[in-house]
Short mmCIF file of C-alpha atoms in Angstrom, two decimals:
data_model
loop_
_atom_site.label_atom_id
_atom_site.label_comp_id
_atom_site.label_asym_id
_atom_site.label_seq_id
_atom_site.Cartn_x
_atom_site.Cartn_y
_atom_site.Cartn_z
CA MET A 1 -0.24 -0.24 0.06
CA PHE A 2 2.75 2.31 0.88
CA ALA A 3 4.72 1.62 -2.34
CA LYS A 4 2.09 3.09 -4.24
CA PHE A 5 2.69 6.63 -3.22
CA LEU A 6 6.46 6.30 -3.27
CA PRO A 7 6.56 7.71 -6.80
CA THR A 8 4.53 10.82 -5.40
CA LEU A 9 6.31 11.00 -2.30
CA SER A 10 9.70 11.09 -4.24
CA ILE A 11 8.12 14.26 -6.24
CA PHE A 12 7.47 16.13 -2.90
CA ALA A 13 10.51 15.36 -1.46
CA PHE A 14 12.13 16.94 -4.34
CA LEU A 15 10.15 19.98 -4.31
CA ILE A 16 10.81 20.57 -0.57
CA LEU A 17 14.44 19.89 -0.88
CA TRP A 18 14.43 22.60 -3.77
CA GLN A 19 12.28 24.96 -1.94
CA GLY A 20 14.98 24.49 1.00
CA LEU A 21 18.03 25.18 -1.03
CA ALA A 22 16.38 28.30 -2.97
CA ILE A 23 15.55 29.67 0.83
CA PHE A 24 19.22 28.95 2.03
CA LEU A 25 20.91 30.36 -1.35
CA HIS A 26 18.76 33.19 -1.97
CA SER A 27 19.96 33.45 -5.55
CA HIS A 28 18.64 34.51 -9.00
CA LEU A 29 20.66 31.51 -10.37
CA LEU A 30 17.87 29.08 -8.32
CA PRO A 31 14.58 30.36 -8.41
CA SER A 32 12.14 28.69 -6.07
CA PRO A 33 9.50 25.80 -7.41
CA GLU A 34 6.73 28.71 -6.56
CA ASN A 35 8.63 31.28 -8.44
CA VAL A 36 9.12 28.99 -11.41
CA ALA A 37 5.26 27.88 -11.47
CA ARG A 38 4.37 31.86 -11.34
CA LEU A 39 6.20 32.29 -14.13
CA PHE A 40 5.10 29.13 -16.34
CA TRP A 41 1.57 30.60 -15.77
CA GLN A 42 2.41 34.05 -16.96
CA HIS A 43 4.08 32.32 -20.05
CA CYS A 44 1.15 30.18 -20.69
CA GLU A 45 -1.40 33.11 -20.39
CA SER A 46 0.72 35.36 -22.69
CA GLY A 47 0.36 32.61 -25.31
CA GLU A 48 3.97 32.71 -25.97
CA LEU A 49 4.97 29.19 -23.92
CA PRO A 50 2.06 27.34 -26.16
CA HIS A 51 3.15 28.84 -29.53
CA HIS A 52 6.72 28.06 -28.99
CA LEU A 53 5.91 24.50 -27.41
CA GLY A 54 3.81 23.88 -30.25
CA VAL A 55 6.08 24.70 -32.87
CA THR A 56 8.74 22.25 -31.29
CA LEU A 57 6.38 19.68 -30.92
CA TRP A 58 5.48 19.81 -34.40
CA ARG A 59 9.12 19.57 -35.63
CA LEU A 60 9.20 16.57 -33.08
CA ILE A 61 6.52 14.52 -34.79
CA GLU A 62 7.43 15.61 -38.14
CA SER A 63 11.09 14.23 -37.67
CA PHE A 64 9.92 11.34 -35.14
CA THR A 65 7.72 9.74 -37.76
CA ILE A 66 10.24 10.22 -40.72
CA SER A 67 12.86 8.80 -38.22
CA MET A 68 11.08 5.80 -37.36
CA PHE A 69 9.75 4.84 -40.67
CA LEU A 70 13.10 5.10 -42.37
CA GLY A 71 14.75 3.43 -39.34
CA CYS A 72 12.35 0.64 -39.45
CA VAL A 73 12.40 -0.24 -42.89
CA ILE A 74 16.33 0.15 -43.18
CA GLY A 75 16.99 -1.97 -39.62
CA ILE A 76 14.58 -4.67 -40.74
CA ALA A 77 16.11 -5.04 -44.08
CA LEU A 78 19.68 -5.13 -42.80
CA GLY A 79 18.48 -7.61 -40.25
CA LEU A 80 17.13 -9.92 -42.86
CA ASN A 81 19.86 -9.50 -45.28
CA LYS A 82 23.09 -10.44 -44.31
CA LYS A 83 25.11 -8.87 -47.49
CA LEU A 84 23.26 -5.71 -46.99
CA ASN A 85 24.37 -5.19 -43.71
CA ALA A 86 27.85 -6.18 -44.49
CA PHE A 87 27.53 -3.13 -47.27
CA PHE A 88 26.07 -0.71 -44.86
CA ASP A 89 27.32 -1.57 -41.55
CA ASN A 90 30.54 0.66 -41.47
CA TRP A 91 28.52 3.62 -42.62
CA LEU A 92 26.01 2.93 -39.60
CA VAL A 93 28.86 2.95 -37.17
CA ILE A 94 30.50 6.43 -38.73
CA PHE A 95 26.56 7.91 -38.69
CA LEU A 96 26.15 6.52 -35.11
CA ASN A 97 29.19 8.37 -34.00
CA VAL A 98 29.13 11.91 -35.88
CA PRO A 99 28.40 14.49 -33.15
CA ALA A 100 25.00 15.81 -33.73
CA LEU A 101 26.43 19.52 -33.54
CA VAL A 102 28.37 18.48 -36.63
CA THR A 103 25.26 17.27 -38.48
CA VAL A 104 23.28 20.33 -37.59
CA ILE A 105 25.84 22.88 -38.53
CA LEU A 106 26.58 20.83 -41.96
CA CYS A 107 22.73 20.67 -42.89
CA TYR A 108 22.40 24.45 -42.29
CA VAL A 109 25.34 25.26 -44.05
CA TRP A 110 24.48 23.14 -47.11
CA PHE A 111 20.61 23.46 -47.42
CA GLY A 112 20.38 27.24 -45.83
CA LEU A 113 18.64 27.72 -42.59
CA THR A 114 15.27 26.28 -43.57
CA GLU A 115 12.80 24.64 -41.63
CA SER A 116 13.40 21.07 -44.20
CA ALA A 117 17.35 21.35 -43.12
CA ALA A 118 16.44 21.62 -39.56
CA ILE A 119 14.10 18.47 -39.84
CA LEU A 120 16.91 16.50 -41.81
CA ALA A 121 19.38 17.22 -39.18
CA VAL A 122 17.43 15.58 -36.64
CA VAL A 123 16.31 12.74 -39.07
CA LEU A 124 19.88 12.05 -39.72
CA ASN A 125 20.96 11.99 -36.08
CA LYS A 126 18.15 9.78 -35.09
CA VAL A 127 17.88 7.31 -37.73
CA PRO A 128 20.87 5.21 -37.15
CA ASN A 129 19.59 4.41 -33.67
CA VAL A 130 16.27 3.20 -34.87
CA ILE A 131 18.21 1.14 -37.50
CA VAL A 132 20.58 -0.59 -35.06
CA THR A 133 17.72 -1.34 -32.35
CA LEU A 134 15.85 -2.75 -35.11
CA ARG A 135 18.20 -4.61 -36.87
CA GLU A 136 19.21 -6.51 -33.53
CA GLY A 137 15.48 -7.11 -33.00
CA THR A 138 15.06 -8.63 -36.67
CA ARG A 139 18.36 -10.84 -35.81
CA ALA A 140 16.50 -12.31 -32.80
CA LEU A 141 13.13 -13.22 -34.58
CA ASP A 142 12.17 -16.71 -34.27
CA LYS A 143 13.29 -18.54 -37.30
CA GLU A 144 11.03 -21.48 -36.64
CA LEU A 145 7.79 -19.15 -36.70
CA LEU A 146 9.16 -17.71 -39.88
CA ASN A 147 9.28 -21.04 -41.42
CA MET A 148 5.92 -21.92 -40.06
CA ALA A 149 4.53 -18.96 -42.14
CA LYS A 150 6.30 -19.70 -45.39
CA CYS A 151 5.33 -23.44 -44.98
CA TYR A 152 1.86 -22.25 -44.73
CA GLY A 153 2.02 -19.68 -47.50
CA PHE A 154 1.54 -16.50 -45.52
CA SER A 155 2.32 -13.37 -48.03
CA ARG A 156 5.01 -11.16 -47.14
CA MET A 157 2.64 -8.42 -45.78
CA LYS A 158 0.70 -11.07 -43.71
CA THR A 159 3.98 -12.39 -42.39
CA LEU A 160 5.27 -8.81 -41.40
CA ARG A 161 1.91 -8.28 -39.75
CA HIS A 162 1.36 -11.18 -37.46
CA VAL A 163 4.75 -12.95 -37.41
CA ILE A 164 7.24 -9.93 -37.38
CA LEU A 165 5.90 -6.92 -36.06
CA PRO A 166 4.68 -8.64 -32.69
CA GLN A 167 7.98 -9.87 -32.03
CA LEU A 168 9.53 -6.59 -32.83
CA HIS A 169 7.19 -4.60 -30.50
CA PRO A 170 9.68 -4.54 -27.50
CA PHE A 171 12.46 -3.15 -30.11
CA LEU A 172 9.94 -0.76 -31.39
CA MET A 173 9.12 0.91 -28.27
CA SER A 174 12.44 1.04 -27.22
CA ALA A 175 13.47 2.92 -30.07
CA THR A 176 10.32 5.20 -29.71
CA ARG A 177 11.12 6.22 -26.22
CA SER A 178 14.68 6.80 -26.54
CA GLY A 179 13.95 8.40 -29.85
CA LEU A 180 11.42 10.91 -28.01
CA ALA A 181 14.03 11.90 -25.54
CA LEU A 182 16.98 11.96 -28.04
CA ILE A 183 15.17 13.93 -30.87
CA TRP A 184 13.85 16.44 -28.31
CA LYS A 185 17.32 17.45 -27.17
CA ILE A 186 18.55 17.68 -31.12
CA ILE A 187 15.53 19.72 -31.89
CA LEU A 188 16.44 22.30 -29.23
CA MET A 189 20.19 22.54 -30.69
CA VAL A 190 18.65 22.81 -34.29
CA GLU A 191 16.54 25.72 -33.00
CA LEU A 192 18.96 27.36 -30.81
CA LEU A 193 21.21 27.54 -34.04
CA GLY A 194 19.16 28.44 -36.71
CA ARG A 195 15.64 29.04 -36.11
CA SER A 196 13.62 31.85 -34.81
CA ASP A 197 10.91 30.12 -33.09
CA GLY A 198 10.66 27.13 -30.71
CA MET A 199 11.65 26.31 -27.13
CA GLY A 200 15.22 25.98 -28.25
CA TYR A 201 15.30 29.66 -29.35
CA GLN A 202 13.48 31.03 -26.60
CA LEU A 203 15.76 28.95 -24.01
CA HIS A 204 18.42 30.78 -26.22
CA LEU A 205 16.63 34.11 -25.44
CA PHE A 206 16.52 33.16 -21.88
CA PHE A 207 20.22 32.25 -21.56
CA GLN A 208 21.06 35.66 -23.09
CA TRP A 209 19.22 37.20 -20.00
CA PHE A 210 20.11 34.69 -17.44
CA ASP A 211 16.27 34.05 -16.83
CA ILE A 212 16.76 30.82 -15.15
CA ALA A 213 13.00 30.81 -14.07
CA SER A 214 11.96 31.05 -17.53
CA ILE A 215 14.21 28.27 -18.48
CA LEU A 216 13.10 26.18 -15.62
CA ALA A 217 9.46 26.89 -16.65
CA TYR A 218 9.75 25.96 -20.33
CA THR A 219 11.46 22.70 -19.21
CA VAL A 220 8.74 21.45 -16.78
CA ALA A 221 6.30 22.50 -19.86
CA PHE A 222 8.10 20.11 -22.23
CA VAL A 223 8.65 17.18 -19.26
CA GLY A 224 5.05 17.67 -18.61
CA VAL A 225 3.97 17.13 -22.26
CA ILE A 226 6.40 14.03 -22.63
CA GLN A 227 4.76 12.54 -19.57
CA ILE A 228 1.43 13.01 -21.06
CA LEU A 229 2.44 11.44 -24.06
CA GLU A 230 3.57 8.43 -22.14
CA PHE A 231 0.79 7.91 -20.17
CA LEU A 232 -2.09 8.45 -22.83
CA VAL A 233 -0.48 7.14 -25.90
CA LEU A 234 2.78 4.71 -25.49
CA LYS A 235 1.73 3.08 -22.35
CA PRO A 236 -1.77 2.19 -23.24
CA LEU A 237 -0.41 1.21 -26.56
CA ASP A 238 2.12 -1.05 -24.58
CA ASN A 239 -0.68 -2.62 -22.85
CA LEU A 240 -2.79 -3.29 -26.13
CA ALA A 241 -0.11 -4.75 -27.66
CA LEU A 242 1.07 -7.05 -24.77
CA LYS A 243 -2.33 -8.07 -23.10
CA TRP A 244 -1.63 -11.59 -23.86
CA ARG A 245 1.13 -11.53 -21.40
CA MET B 1 -5.70 -37.43 -50.28
CA THR B 2 -2.76 -37.70 -52.70
CA THR B 3 0.36 -39.88 -53.74
CA VAL B 4 3.66 -38.12 -53.29
CA HIS B 5 6.67 -38.99 -55.08
CA ILE B 6 9.91 -37.72 -53.41
CA GLN B 7 13.38 -38.03 -55.25
CA ILE B 8 16.18 -36.28 -53.84
CA HIS B 9 19.36 -36.87 -55.98
CA GLU B 10 21.80 -35.06 -53.46
CA LYS B 11 21.51 -32.54 -50.78
CA LYS B 12 24.53 -30.94 -49.07
CA HIS B 13 24.85 -28.49 -46.27
CA HIS B 14 27.19 -25.21 -46.70
CA GLY B 15 31.03 -26.18 -46.23
CA THR B 16 30.36 -29.83 -45.98
CA GLU B 17 31.62 -32.64 -48.24
CA ILE B 18 29.67 -35.36 -47.74
CA PRO B 19 26.01 -34.70 -48.64
CA THR B 20 23.18 -35.19 -46.08
CA ILE B 21 20.85 -36.78 -48.25
CA GLU B 22 21.97 -38.85 -51.57
CA ASN B 23 19.90 -40.86 -53.81
CA PHE B 24 16.94 -40.75 -51.87
CA ASN B 25 13.57 -42.33 -53.40
CA LEU B 26 10.25 -42.71 -51.58
CA THR B 27 6.64 -43.08 -52.64
CA LEU B 28 3.95 -42.46 -50.28
CA ASN B 29 0.45 -43.74 -51.41
CA SER B 30 -2.51 -41.85 -51.02
CA GLY B 31 -3.85 -41.67 -47.53
CA GLU B 32 -0.87 -43.76 -46.19
CA PHE B 33 0.85 -42.96 -42.85
CA VAL B 34 4.65 -43.35 -43.49
CA CYS B 35 7.10 -43.03 -40.52
CA LEU B 36 10.69 -42.44 -40.97
CA VAL B 37 12.93 -44.00 -38.25
CA GLY B 38 16.50 -42.84 -38.37
CA GLN B 39 19.13 -41.73 -35.57
CA SER B 40 19.10 -38.20 -34.30
CA GLY B 41 21.08 -36.20 -36.50
CA CYS B 42 20.74 -38.59 -39.93
CA GLY B 43 18.99 -35.62 -41.96
CA LYS B 44 14.94 -36.48 -41.33
CA THR B 45 14.22 -32.62 -40.34
CA THR B 46 16.47 -31.25 -43.38
CA LEU B 47 14.55 -33.93 -45.73
CA LEU B 48 11.19 -32.44 -44.21
CA ASN B 49 12.30 -29.03 -44.76
CA SER B 50 13.22 -29.82 -48.41
CA ILE B 51 9.79 -31.27 -48.89
CA ALA B 52 7.73 -28.11 -47.43
CA GLY B 53 10.08 -25.90 -49.70
CA LEU B 54 11.50 -24.39 -46.66
CA ASP B 55 14.88 -25.37 -48.07
CA SER B 56 15.04 -25.39 -51.99
CA HIS B 57 19.09 -25.89 -52.03
CA PHE B 58 19.00 -29.57 -53.30
CA SER B 59 18.72 -31.43 -56.70
CA GLY B 60 15.92 -33.76 -57.14
CA ASN B 61 12.05 -33.63 -57.57
CA ILE B 62 9.16 -33.63 -55.11
CA GLN B 63 5.66 -34.41 -56.79
CA ILE B 64 2.80 -34.08 -54.85
CA GLY B 65 -0.26 -35.28 -56.72
CA ASN B 66 0.21 -33.69 -60.12
CA LYS B 67 2.15 -30.66 -58.59
CA THR B 68 5.82 -30.15 -58.36
CA GLN B 69 5.08 -26.98 -56.33
CA ASN B 70 2.28 -24.76 -54.59
CA SER B 71 0.75 -28.05 -52.67
CA LYS B 72 -0.93 -27.72 -49.90
CA ILE B 73 1.42 -28.74 -46.96
CA GLY B 74 0.72 -29.09 -43.19
CA PHE B 75 3.60 -29.02 -41.09
CA VAL B 76 3.81 -30.08 -37.41
CA PHE B 77 7.21 -28.88 -36.22
CA GLN B 78 9.21 -30.35 -32.99
CA ARG B 79 7.97 -26.99 -31.34
CA PRO B 80 4.43 -26.53 -31.77
CA CYS B 81 5.20 -23.07 -33.23
CA LEU B 82 2.20 -21.08 -32.23
CA LEU B 83 2.20 -17.35 -32.14
CA PRO B 84 1.98 -16.62 -28.30
CA TRP B 85 0.14 -13.18 -29.19
CA ARG B 86 -3.05 -14.81 -30.46
CA THR B 87 -5.59 -17.24 -29.12
CA VAL B 88 -6.01 -20.76 -29.97
CA ARG B 89 -8.82 -20.30 -32.45
CA GLU B 90 -6.48 -17.13 -34.12
CA ASN B 91 -3.56 -19.20 -34.67
CA ILE B 92 -5.86 -22.01 -36.25
CA GLU B 93 -7.59 -19.15 -38.48
CA LEU B 94 -4.47 -17.48 -39.61
CA VAL B 95 -3.16 -20.31 -41.85
CA PHE B 96 -6.38 -19.88 -44.01
CA GLU B 97 -5.34 -17.14 -47.11
CA ASN B 98 -8.86 -15.92 -47.24
CA GLN B 99 -10.19 -14.84 -43.94
CA ASN B 100 -13.82 -14.75 -45.33
CA ALA B 101 -13.60 -18.57 -46.24
CA ILE B 102 -12.39 -20.06 -42.45
CA PRO B 103 -14.29 -23.43 -42.44
CA LYS B 104 -15.63 -22.25 -38.61
CA ALA B 105 -17.80 -25.49 -38.37
CA GLN B 106 -14.86 -27.76 -39.45
CA ILE B 107 -12.21 -25.93 -36.96
CA ASP B 108 -14.70 -26.42 -34.02
CA GLU B 109 -15.11 -30.26 -35.06
CA LEU B 110 -11.45 -30.60 -34.80
CA LEU B 111 -11.14 -28.84 -31.60
CA ASN B 112 -13.80 -31.19 -30.43
CA LEU B 113 -12.01 -34.12 -31.88
CA MET B 114 -8.83 -33.07 -29.96
CA GLN B 115 -10.80 -32.20 -26.89
CA LEU B 116 -9.71 -28.47 -26.68
CA SER B 117 -13.31 -26.97 -27.26
CA ASN B 118 -12.98 -25.20 -24.02
CA TYR B 119 -9.67 -23.32 -24.90
CA THR B 120 -10.79 -21.68 -28.16
CA ASN B 121 -10.03 -18.06 -26.43
CA ALA B 122 -6.98 -19.02 -24.59
CA TYR B 123 -3.64 -17.90 -25.46
CA PRO B 124 -0.55 -20.48 -25.85
CA LYS B 125 1.02 -19.69 -22.46
CA GLN B 126 -2.05 -20.85 -20.90
CA LEU B 127 -2.18 -24.35 -22.35
CA SER B 128 0.08 -27.21 -21.35
CA GLU B 129 2.56 -28.65 -23.83
CA GLY B 130 0.47 -31.59 -24.62
CA MET B 131 -2.33 -29.18 -25.54
CA LYS B 132 -0.06 -26.70 -27.84
CA ARG B 133 0.78 -29.89 -29.78
CA ARG B 134 -2.68 -30.28 -30.38
CA VAL B 135 -3.48 -27.27 -31.58
CA SER B 136 -0.36 -27.28 -34.13
CA ILE B 137 -1.97 -30.88 -35.26
CA ILE B 138 -5.36 -29.05 -35.62
CA ARG B 139 -3.63 -26.39 -37.53
CA ALA B 140 -2.15 -28.61 -40.21
CA PHE B 141 -5.15 -30.73 -40.32
CA ALA B 142 -7.62 -27.74 -41.00
CA ILE B 143 -6.40 -26.59 -44.16
CA ASN B 144 -6.93 -30.08 -45.69
CA PRO B 145 -3.17 -30.82 -46.40
CA ASP B 146 -2.32 -32.61 -49.53
CA LEU B 147 0.59 -33.74 -47.58
CA LEU B 148 1.29 -33.69 -43.91
CA LEU B 149 4.63 -33.73 -42.62
CA MET B 150 5.26 -34.49 -38.83
CA ASP B 151 8.81 -33.82 -37.37
CA GLU B 152 9.31 -35.68 -34.19
CA PRO B 153 6.02 -33.69 -32.70
CA PHE B 154 6.03 -35.53 -29.25
CA VAL B 155 9.76 -35.80 -28.78
CA SER B 156 9.57 -33.08 -25.65
CA LEU B 157 6.50 -34.33 -23.86
CA ASP B 158 6.54 -37.00 -21.15
CA ALA B 159 5.75 -40.33 -21.73
CA PRO B 160 2.18 -40.28 -20.50
CA MET B 161 1.54 -37.14 -22.34
CA ALA B 162 2.93 -38.41 -25.71
CA ARG B 163 0.87 -41.43 -25.51
CA GLU B 164 -2.43 -39.22 -24.93
CA VAL B 165 -1.77 -36.67 -27.91
CA ARG B 166 -0.35 -39.94 -30.25
CA GLU B 167 -3.74 -41.72 -29.56
CA LEU B 168 -5.94 -38.64 -30.07
CA LEU B 169 -3.72 -37.89 -33.40
CA GLN B 170 -4.61 -41.58 -34.34
CA GLN B 171 -8.18 -41.09 -34.18
CA LEU B 172 -8.31 -37.63 -35.90
CA TRP B 173 -6.12 -39.28 -38.82
CA GLN B 174 -8.81 -42.25 -38.92
CA LYS B 175 -11.52 -39.74 -39.21
CA ARG B 176 -9.84 -37.20 -41.64
CA PRO B 177 -7.19 -39.53 -43.29
CA HIS B 178 -4.34 -37.36 -45.13
CA THR B 179 -1.07 -38.88 -46.42
CA VAL B 180 1.35 -38.42 -43.73
CA LEU B 181 5.08 -38.59 -43.44
CA PHE B 182 5.91 -38.48 -39.58
CA VAL B 183 9.39 -38.63 -38.27
CA THR B 184 10.64 -40.23 -35.46
CA HIS B 185 13.78 -42.16 -33.64
CA ASP B 186 11.34 -43.91 -31.66
CA LEU B 187 10.54 -47.38 -33.19
CA ARG B 188 7.57 -48.24 -30.92
CA GLU B 189 6.11 -44.80 -31.61
CA ALA B 190 6.25 -45.45 -35.44
CA ILE B 191 4.62 -48.98 -34.97
CA ALA B 192 1.84 -47.52 -33.01
CA LEU B 193 0.83 -44.95 -35.81
CA ALA B 194 2.43 -46.26 -39.28
CA ASP B 195 1.07 -48.09 -42.14
CA LYS B 196 4.76 -48.43 -43.38
CA LEU B 197 8.02 -48.05 -41.86
CA VAL B 198 10.85 -46.61 -43.37
CA PHE B 199 14.32 -46.94 -42.02
CA LEU B 200 17.02 -44.48 -42.84
CA THR B 201 20.70 -44.71 -43.22
CA SER B 202 22.80 -41.83 -41.56
CA ARG B 203 24.96 -39.39 -43.49
CA PRO B 204 24.32 -39.63 -46.39
CA MET B 205 20.52 -40.48 -45.46
CA ARG B 206 19.33 -43.05 -48.06
CA VAL B 207 16.44 -45.47 -47.42
CA LEU B 208 17.73 -48.75 -46.08
CA LYS B 209 14.31 -50.63 -45.92
CA GLU B 210 10.73 -50.15 -46.11
CA ILE B 211 8.46 -52.48 -43.89
CA ASP B 212 4.56 -52.73 -43.83
CA VAL B 213 3.17 -52.86 -40.37
CA LEU B 214 0.65 -55.37 -40.71
CA ILE B 215 -1.18 -55.41 -37.47
CA PRO B 216 -4.56 -53.80 -37.29
CA ARG B 217 -4.84 -50.43 -36.01
CA TYR B 218 -7.46 -51.87 -33.43
CA GLN B 219 -4.70 -54.15 -31.80
CA ARG B 220 -1.86 -52.02 -31.48
CA ASP B 221 -1.57 -52.18 -28.05
CA THR B 222 1.59 -52.03 -25.95
CA GLN B 223 2.07 -56.01 -26.11
CA ASN B 224 1.50 -56.25 -29.83
CA VAL B 225 3.70 -53.37 -30.55
CA GLU B 226 6.52 -54.65 -28.45
CA THR B 227 6.27 -58.20 -30.36
CA PHE B 228 6.16 -56.52 -33.42
CA ARG B 229 9.47 -54.96 -32.54
CA GLU B 230 11.21 -57.95 -31.40
CA GLN B 231 10.41 -60.01 -34.39
CA LEU B 232 11.97 -56.92 -36.45
CA ILE B 233 15.15 -57.31 -34.29
CA GLN B 234 15.09 -61.06 -35.21
CA ASN B 235 14.43 -60.76 -38.90
CA TYR B 236 16.56 -57.86 -39.83
CA SER B 237 20.24 -57.85 -38.60
CA GLU B 238 20.65 -54.82 -40.71
CA LEU B 239 18.23 -52.86 -38.80
CA ARG B 240 19.80 -53.71 -35.35
CA LEU B 241 21.77 -50.64 -34.85
CA LEU B 242 18.42 -48.51 -35.37
CA ILE B 243 16.21 -50.49 -33.57
CA GLN B 244 17.86 -50.58 -30.16
#
């Protein structure tokens, strides 16, 4: 019974610790939770925060969708075809290790400070991670179930839908969760370097003004959105797909 | 029911000099239950995979009825190979190409014959190993196959459970006879089930001897099966290694 309240208790403990430190230090570098909450409300009322949050979320949806689609297709193909994997393996390792900042700068330099260059930079950073996760998942597929599908004459689409994708579900969810976290961070960098709206752009402004309270207020807003996404979309999806367990 | 001609000149695995199968010729008469008996690792599963089209790297010809390809083949694997995320009924129905033409009444009858009527909505993890084998047998029978391949389907079951599933399989096959190629290394199991025993050599695998089981099915109790086995040992010295 007590364990049920532990997550809430830990949040309250953190808030109390934060409040205590803010009172103790009494510095504008660490505003109190109350101050952050007040600013959060002000930014919401002015419409500024919802606008920039909306812009960033839209970029997140676009780049996430493209990355997941490309990553899944290429990852499954590499997992199924050894020759294809041997051809692309080195490139995958290279792209996994190119710093995100380099990709972002190169995209802006080569394609201009445009929206599509920004999305391309995010996609190029995320796709290798999805490919690797899905490739490993595909390699771990149960060969006997694939043989069963082949023996009973399943079409490729039927095999993909009923035999392969359910087995890849844990890998897809892992790529989705890590993807959301990674893309969010890269988008902020992209916005900071070359866009005139979005959370990254705003955080850059607040940094220049040393407005720590506003930076924390924007962070709280985004963390809140990700939590809502987790509880309203990802968890129910997980439960639906894994009800047989 | 369909006559089946199997002719494999040579089947080699990658990186091996000695063929796994060589000059293998076998004919299964329509509606015949044939048991292949050979030592573990002699290439029985490779043969079934070649017949089922799961492995096409061999020289030879498989003719099922008038067709050399696209025949309806039911396969009961060593593992039940059920999709854990689908219920018993969904696993069976999935093997039908056209989901609008699923013979639901026929599936109900098969479930009833295999005593699984109360488990149609259960997931595989809720079933015992014996029940899972029964589902995979129903799935193979449900499509009315031209040829039914069974690869040691009772191999990991304990003796009482294996006997129970074997008896249910016999009852089912007698009600719905199909041409069956059943692989086993257990001679008692083979005698209990087969119309014809086919003994195999090891590496390369060839047909060593074909023997008809002349005991009527209703008389195949433990005693008669054992007597027939002892007669085989006495009469065919060349089979001694396989039989013991």
